[in-house]
Coordinates of C-alpha atoms in Angstrom, one line a residue:
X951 CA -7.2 62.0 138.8
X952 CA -10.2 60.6 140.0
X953 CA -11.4 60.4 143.7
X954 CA -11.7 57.8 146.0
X955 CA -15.4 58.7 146.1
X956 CA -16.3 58.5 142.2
X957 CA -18.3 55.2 142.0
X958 CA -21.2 54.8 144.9
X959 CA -22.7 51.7 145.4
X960 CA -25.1 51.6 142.0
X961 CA -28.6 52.1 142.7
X962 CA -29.2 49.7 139.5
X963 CA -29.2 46.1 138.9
X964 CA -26.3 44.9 136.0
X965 CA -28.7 41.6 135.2
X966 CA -26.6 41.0 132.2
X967 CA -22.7 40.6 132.3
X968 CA -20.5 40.0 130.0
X969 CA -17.3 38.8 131.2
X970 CA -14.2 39.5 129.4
X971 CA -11.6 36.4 130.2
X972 CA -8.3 36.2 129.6
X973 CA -6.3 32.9 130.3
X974 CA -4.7 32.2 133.6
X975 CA -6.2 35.4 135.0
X976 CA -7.8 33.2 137.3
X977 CA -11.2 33.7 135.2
X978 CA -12.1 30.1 136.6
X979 CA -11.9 31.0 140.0
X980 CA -14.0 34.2 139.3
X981 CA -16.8 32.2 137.7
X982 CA -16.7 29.4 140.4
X983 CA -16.7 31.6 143.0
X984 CA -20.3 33.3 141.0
X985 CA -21.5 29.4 140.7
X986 CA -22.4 29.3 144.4
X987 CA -24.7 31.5 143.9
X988 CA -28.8 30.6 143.0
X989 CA -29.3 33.8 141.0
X990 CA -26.8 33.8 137.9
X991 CA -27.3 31.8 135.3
X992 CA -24.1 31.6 132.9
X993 CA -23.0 30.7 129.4
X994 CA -19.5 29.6 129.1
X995 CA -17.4 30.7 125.9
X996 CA -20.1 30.4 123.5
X997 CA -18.0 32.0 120.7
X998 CA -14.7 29.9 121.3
X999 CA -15.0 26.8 119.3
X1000 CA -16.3 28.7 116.6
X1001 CA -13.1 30.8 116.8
X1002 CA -10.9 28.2 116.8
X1003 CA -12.5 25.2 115.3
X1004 CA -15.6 25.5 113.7
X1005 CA -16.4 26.2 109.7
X1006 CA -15.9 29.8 110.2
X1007 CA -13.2 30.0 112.1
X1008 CA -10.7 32.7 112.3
X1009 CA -7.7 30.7 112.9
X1010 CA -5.4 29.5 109.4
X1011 CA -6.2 26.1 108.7
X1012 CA -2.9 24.8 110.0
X1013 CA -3.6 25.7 113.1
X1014 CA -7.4 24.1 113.0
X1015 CA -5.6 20.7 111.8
X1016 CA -3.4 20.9 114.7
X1017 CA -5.9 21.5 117.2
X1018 CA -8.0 18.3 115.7
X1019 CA -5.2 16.1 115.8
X1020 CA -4.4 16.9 119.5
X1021 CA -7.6 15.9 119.8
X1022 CA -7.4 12.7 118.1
X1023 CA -9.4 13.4 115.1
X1024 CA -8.0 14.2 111.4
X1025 CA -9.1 17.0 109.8
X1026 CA -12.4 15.7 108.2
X1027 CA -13.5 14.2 111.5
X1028 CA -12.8 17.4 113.1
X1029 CA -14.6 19.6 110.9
X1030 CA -17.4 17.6 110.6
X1031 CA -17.6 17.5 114.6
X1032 CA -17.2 21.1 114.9
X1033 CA -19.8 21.6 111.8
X1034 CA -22.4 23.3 114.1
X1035 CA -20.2 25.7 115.8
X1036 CA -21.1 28.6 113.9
X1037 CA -21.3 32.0 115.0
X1038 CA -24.9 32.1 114.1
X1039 CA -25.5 28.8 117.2
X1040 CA -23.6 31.4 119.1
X1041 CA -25.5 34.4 119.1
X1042 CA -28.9 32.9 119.3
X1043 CA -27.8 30.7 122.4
X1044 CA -26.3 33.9 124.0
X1045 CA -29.7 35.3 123.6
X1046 CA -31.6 32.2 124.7
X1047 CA -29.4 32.1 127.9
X1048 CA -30.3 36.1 128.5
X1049 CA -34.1 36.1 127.8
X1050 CA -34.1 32.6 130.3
X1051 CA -32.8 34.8 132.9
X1052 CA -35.1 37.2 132.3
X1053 CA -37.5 35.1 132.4
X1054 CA -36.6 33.6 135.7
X1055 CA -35.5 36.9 137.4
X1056 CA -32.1 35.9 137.6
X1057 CA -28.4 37.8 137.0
X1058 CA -26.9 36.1 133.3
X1059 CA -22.9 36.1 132.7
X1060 CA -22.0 35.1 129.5
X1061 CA -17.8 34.3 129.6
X1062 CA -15.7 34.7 127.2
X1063 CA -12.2 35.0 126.7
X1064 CA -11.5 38.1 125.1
X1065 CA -9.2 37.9 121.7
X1066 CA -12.4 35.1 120.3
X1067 CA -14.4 38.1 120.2
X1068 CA -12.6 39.5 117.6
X1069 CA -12.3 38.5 113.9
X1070 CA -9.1 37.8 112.1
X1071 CA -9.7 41.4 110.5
X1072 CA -9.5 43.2 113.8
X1073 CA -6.5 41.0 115.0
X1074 CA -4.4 41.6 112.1
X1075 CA -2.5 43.9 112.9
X1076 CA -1.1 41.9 116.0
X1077 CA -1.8 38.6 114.7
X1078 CA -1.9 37.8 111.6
X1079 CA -4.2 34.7 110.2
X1080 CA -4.3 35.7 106.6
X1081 CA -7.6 36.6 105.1
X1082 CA -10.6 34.7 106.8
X1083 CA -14.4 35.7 106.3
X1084 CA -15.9 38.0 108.9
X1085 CA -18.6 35.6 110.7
X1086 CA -21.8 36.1 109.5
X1087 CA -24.6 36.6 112.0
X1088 CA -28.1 38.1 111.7
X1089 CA -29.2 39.5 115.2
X1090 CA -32.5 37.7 116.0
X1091 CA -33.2 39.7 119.1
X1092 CA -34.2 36.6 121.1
X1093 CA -33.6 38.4 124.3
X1094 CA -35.6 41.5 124.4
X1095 CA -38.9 39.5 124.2
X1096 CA -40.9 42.8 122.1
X1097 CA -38.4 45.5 123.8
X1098 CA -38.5 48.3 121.3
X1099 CA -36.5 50.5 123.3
X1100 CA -33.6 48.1 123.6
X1101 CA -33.9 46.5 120.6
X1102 CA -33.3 49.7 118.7
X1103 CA -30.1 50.9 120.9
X1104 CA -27.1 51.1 119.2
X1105 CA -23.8 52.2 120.5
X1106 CA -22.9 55.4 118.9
X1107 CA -21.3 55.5 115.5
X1108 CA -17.4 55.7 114.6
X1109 CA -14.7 57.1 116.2
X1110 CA -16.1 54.2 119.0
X1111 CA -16.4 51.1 116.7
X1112 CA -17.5 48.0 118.5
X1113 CA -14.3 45.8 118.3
X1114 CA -16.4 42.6 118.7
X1115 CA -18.3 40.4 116.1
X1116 CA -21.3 40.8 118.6
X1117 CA -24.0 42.8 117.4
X1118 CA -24.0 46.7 118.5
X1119 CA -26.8 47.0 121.0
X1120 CA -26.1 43.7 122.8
X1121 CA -22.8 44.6 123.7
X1122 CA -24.5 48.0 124.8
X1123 CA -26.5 46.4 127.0
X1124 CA -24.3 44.5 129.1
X1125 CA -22.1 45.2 131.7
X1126 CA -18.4 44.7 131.1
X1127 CA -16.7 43.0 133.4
X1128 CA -12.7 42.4 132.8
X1129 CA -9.9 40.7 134.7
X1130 CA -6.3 40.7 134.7
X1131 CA -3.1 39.7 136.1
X1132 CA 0.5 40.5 136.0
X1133 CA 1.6 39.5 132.8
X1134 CA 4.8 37.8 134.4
X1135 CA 2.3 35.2 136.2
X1136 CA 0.1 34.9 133.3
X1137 CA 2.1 33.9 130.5
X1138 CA 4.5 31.1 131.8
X1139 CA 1.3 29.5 133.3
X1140 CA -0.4 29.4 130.1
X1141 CA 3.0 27.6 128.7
X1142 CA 3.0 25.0 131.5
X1143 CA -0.6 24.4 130.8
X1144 CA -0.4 24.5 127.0
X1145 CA 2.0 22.1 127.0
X1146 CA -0.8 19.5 127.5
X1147 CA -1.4 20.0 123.8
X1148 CA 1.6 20.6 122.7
X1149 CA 1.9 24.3 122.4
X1150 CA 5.1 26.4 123.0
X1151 CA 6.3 30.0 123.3
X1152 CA 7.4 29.8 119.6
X1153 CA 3.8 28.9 118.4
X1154 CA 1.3 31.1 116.7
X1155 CA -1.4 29.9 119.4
X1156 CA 1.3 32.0 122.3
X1157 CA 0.5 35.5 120.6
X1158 CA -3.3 35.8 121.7
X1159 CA -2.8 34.9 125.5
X1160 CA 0.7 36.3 125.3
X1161 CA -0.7 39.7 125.3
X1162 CA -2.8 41.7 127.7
X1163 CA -4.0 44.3 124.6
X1164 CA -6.9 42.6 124.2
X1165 CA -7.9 43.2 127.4
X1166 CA -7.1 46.9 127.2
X1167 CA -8.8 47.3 123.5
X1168 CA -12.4 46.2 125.4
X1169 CA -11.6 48.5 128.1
X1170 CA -10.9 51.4 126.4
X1171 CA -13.5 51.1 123.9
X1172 CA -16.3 50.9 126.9
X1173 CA -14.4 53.6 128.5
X1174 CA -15.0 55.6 125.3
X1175 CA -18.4 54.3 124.5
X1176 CA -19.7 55.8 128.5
X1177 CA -18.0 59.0 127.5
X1178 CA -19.8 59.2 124.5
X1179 CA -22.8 58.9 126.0
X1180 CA -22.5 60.6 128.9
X1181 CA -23.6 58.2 131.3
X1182 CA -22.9 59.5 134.9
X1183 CA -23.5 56.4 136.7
X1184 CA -20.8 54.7 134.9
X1185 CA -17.9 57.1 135.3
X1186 CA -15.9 54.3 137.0
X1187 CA -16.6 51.6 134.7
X1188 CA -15.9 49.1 133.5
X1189 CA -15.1 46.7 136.2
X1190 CA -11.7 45.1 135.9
X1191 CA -10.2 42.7 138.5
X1192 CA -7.2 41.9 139.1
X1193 CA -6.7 37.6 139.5
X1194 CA -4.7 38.0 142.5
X1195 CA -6.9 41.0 144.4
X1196 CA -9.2 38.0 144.0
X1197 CA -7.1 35.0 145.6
X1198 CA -5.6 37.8 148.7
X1199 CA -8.9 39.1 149.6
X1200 CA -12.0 37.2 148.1
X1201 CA -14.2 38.6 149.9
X1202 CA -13.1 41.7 149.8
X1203 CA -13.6 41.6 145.8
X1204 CA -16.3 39.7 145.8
X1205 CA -18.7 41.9 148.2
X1206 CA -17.5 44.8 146.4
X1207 CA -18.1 43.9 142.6
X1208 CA -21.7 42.2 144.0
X1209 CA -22.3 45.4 145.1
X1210 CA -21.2 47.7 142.0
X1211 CA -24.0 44.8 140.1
X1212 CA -26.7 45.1 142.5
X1213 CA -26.2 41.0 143.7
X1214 CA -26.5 39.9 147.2
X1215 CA -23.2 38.7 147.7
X1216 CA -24.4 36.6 150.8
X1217 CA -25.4 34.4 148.3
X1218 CA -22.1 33.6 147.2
X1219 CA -20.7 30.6 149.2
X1220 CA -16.6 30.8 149.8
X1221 CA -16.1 26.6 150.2
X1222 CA -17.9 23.9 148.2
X1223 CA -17.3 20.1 147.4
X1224 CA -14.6 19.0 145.2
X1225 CA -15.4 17.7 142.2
X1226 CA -12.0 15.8 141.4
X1227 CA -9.3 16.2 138.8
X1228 CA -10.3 15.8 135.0
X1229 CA -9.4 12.7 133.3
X1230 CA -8.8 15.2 129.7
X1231 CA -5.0 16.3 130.2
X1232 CA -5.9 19.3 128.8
X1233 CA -8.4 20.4 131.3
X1234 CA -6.7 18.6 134.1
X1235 CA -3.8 21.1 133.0
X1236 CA -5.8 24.4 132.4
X1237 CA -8.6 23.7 135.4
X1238 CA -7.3 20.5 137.6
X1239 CA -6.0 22.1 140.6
X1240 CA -9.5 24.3 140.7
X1241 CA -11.5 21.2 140.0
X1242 CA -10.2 19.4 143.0
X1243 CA -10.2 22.1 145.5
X1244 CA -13.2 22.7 147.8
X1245 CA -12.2 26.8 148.7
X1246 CA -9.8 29.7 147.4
X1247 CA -6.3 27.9 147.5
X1248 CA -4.5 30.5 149.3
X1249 CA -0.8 30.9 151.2
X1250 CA 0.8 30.9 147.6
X1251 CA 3.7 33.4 148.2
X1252 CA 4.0 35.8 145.2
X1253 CA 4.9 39.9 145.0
X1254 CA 2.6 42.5 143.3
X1255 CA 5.3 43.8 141.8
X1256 CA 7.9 41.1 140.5
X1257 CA 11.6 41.2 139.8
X1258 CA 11.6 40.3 136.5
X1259 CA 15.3 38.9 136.3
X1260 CA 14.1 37.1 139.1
X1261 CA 11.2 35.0 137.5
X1262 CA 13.3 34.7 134.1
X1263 CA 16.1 32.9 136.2
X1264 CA 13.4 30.8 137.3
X1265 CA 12.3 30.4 133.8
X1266 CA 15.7 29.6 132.6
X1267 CA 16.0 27.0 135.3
X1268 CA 12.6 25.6 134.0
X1269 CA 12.8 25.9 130.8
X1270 CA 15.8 26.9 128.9
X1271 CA 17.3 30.8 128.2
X1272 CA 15.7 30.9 124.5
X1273 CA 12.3 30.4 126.4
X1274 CA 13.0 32.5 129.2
X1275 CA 13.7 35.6 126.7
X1276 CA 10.9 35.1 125.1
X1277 CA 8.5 35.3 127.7
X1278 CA 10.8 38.2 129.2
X1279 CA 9.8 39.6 125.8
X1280 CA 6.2 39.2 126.2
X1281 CA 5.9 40.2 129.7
X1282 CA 8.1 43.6 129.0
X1283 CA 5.5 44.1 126.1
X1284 CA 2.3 44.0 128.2
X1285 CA 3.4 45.7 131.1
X1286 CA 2.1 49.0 129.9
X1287 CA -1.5 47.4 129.5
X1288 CA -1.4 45.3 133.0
X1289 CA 0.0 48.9 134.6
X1290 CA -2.8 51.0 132.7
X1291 CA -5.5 48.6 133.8
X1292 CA -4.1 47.6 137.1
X1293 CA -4.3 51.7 138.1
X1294 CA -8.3 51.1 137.4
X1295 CA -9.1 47.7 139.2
X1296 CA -11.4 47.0 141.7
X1297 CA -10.1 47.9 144.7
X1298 CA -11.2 46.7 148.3
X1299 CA -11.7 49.5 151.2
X1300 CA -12.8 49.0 154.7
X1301 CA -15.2 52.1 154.7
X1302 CA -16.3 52.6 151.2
X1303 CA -17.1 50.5 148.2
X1304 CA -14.3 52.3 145.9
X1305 CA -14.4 51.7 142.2
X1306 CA -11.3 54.0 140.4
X1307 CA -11.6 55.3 137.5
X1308 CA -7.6 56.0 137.6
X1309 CA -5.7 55.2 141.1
X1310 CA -3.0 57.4 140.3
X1311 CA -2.0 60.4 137.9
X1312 CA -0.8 59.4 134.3

């Protein structure tokens, strides 16, 4: 069990984040909250319409065609509008985006919702898309500007694999940053919002952000990677944040995870201008209610711990019962993850900036 004591304030600047988003964690909110600030230049989900929609994309191509025509487009149209979203674009723009902050002396957080890290290989075994080609992509080092030192890290070999399709010692080089949220919050919000497109419980699209394992899979494989290399200052890493820590005391989280970085979190500003609800239904649906507000919406009565017969009454009422044991399903599913992440979040101390490695004994 680890102390309340085992992450200090770090004595070293995390420049370069790599946020691991998962949806309706309140990711948004995180990353709006990080927009006030002058020093952080970001990169918002540079591998996901290459995921989902471009020429190598690792969903089947029913589920491509689908997402064209909620889009309006027919599958030609689509593909030849998502022609350039290769992972190749992806990677060199991730490395632009870090050498420009480099450049400029700034922080750089590159978002990305976890699962379109993966390839179709890797998710398999928890989702299956058939067979799809593992993206190809040459690292071009565009972001060490001559660094021989980093250019040559790599994370150390097998047992640790690197789960992503990034390359080794980029992912090495970042700091991880992951967030969460009780599973029986997360998942009937994505179906409210995913109905804007026309997605249900019963869809292939529901398994990715109907599970929390992705989020544990990066976790544990950082977790791993530190212990491997026996780096002391990161015994408590890597940061994971719970969505609602962040809406209760935002603040709280925020000063702490600026300090854990080495950002001045006076920079961040807790109010800004609305910029009104989108006209897209989808994004009105997924990021409407953030889009319009002008601070943290807060007063939203909800329990840490939830009766789940409770919400899946309300779900029933909602919805109907098939739908509501579905998501009961789910949520039963991912509690083990939310409950072995939850037990290493972020937590918010009036004394001490706390980081736990574990909160409690396993």
């Amino acid at each position: 069990m680890a102390h309340a004591d085992s992450h200090t304030r770090s004595s070293v600047a995390h420049t370069k984040i790599l946020f691991f988003s998962h949806p309706r964690t309140r990711s948004n909110l995180f990353i709006r909250l990080l927009q006030t600030h002058p020093q952080i230049l970001f990169n918002h989900y540079p591998l996901m319409q290459c995921f989902m929609r471009g020429p190598e994309s690792q969903w089947p191509e029913e589920l491509k065609e689908e997402a064209f025509k909620a889009s309006g487009l027919t599958k030609e149209e689509g593909d030849k509008k998502h022609a350039h979203f290769t992972y190749q674009a992806a990677l060199d723009d991730i490395e632009k985006t870090l050498a420009e902050a480099q450049e400029k002396g700034k922080f750089c957080l590159i978002k990305e919702h976890t699962a379109y890290t993966f390839d179709a290989d890797f998710l398999r075994p928890y989702v299956d898309y058939g067979q799809r080609p593992r993206p190809a992509m040459v690292d071009h080092k565009l972001d060490v500007a001559g660094s021989v030192e980093e250019a040559e890290l790599q994370l150390p070999s097998p047992p640790f694999p690197n789960p992503t399709v990034l390359p080794d010692r980029l992912v090495a080089t970042m700091t991880p940053v992951i967030i969460i949220r009780h599973p029986a919050y997360v998942f009937p919000s994505w179906l409210r919002a995913a109905a804007s497109y026309g997605a249900s419980v019963d869809s292939p699209k529901f398994k990715i952000p109907g599970s929390l394992r992705w989020q544990r899979f990066i976790y544990d494989f950082y977790r791993a990677y530190y212990d491997k290399i026996d780096d002391e200052e990161k015994k408590g890493w890597p940061i994971v944040i719970d969505g609602d820590d962040l809406v209760e005391d935002t603040q709280g989280q925020m000063k702490n995870f600026c300090e854990l970085v080495g950002l001045d979190e006076s920079g961040i500003q807790y109010s800004w201008e609305s910029a009104g609800r989108p006209t897209d239904n989808v994004k009105n649906a997924f990021i409407g209610d953030l889009k319009e507000s002008t601070g943290v919406i807060k007063g939203l009565s909800f329990s840490r711990d939830p009766d789940l017969d409770e919400q899946v009454k309300k779900w029933t009422e909602e919805w109907d019962q098939d739908i509501a044991g579905k998501l009961r399903e789910a949520v039963i599913s991912s509690l083990e993850d939310y409950q072995y992440l939850r037990a290493r979040c972020l937590q918010t101390s009036p004394d001490t900036l706390i980081m736990l490695g574990i909160r409690k004994s396993d």
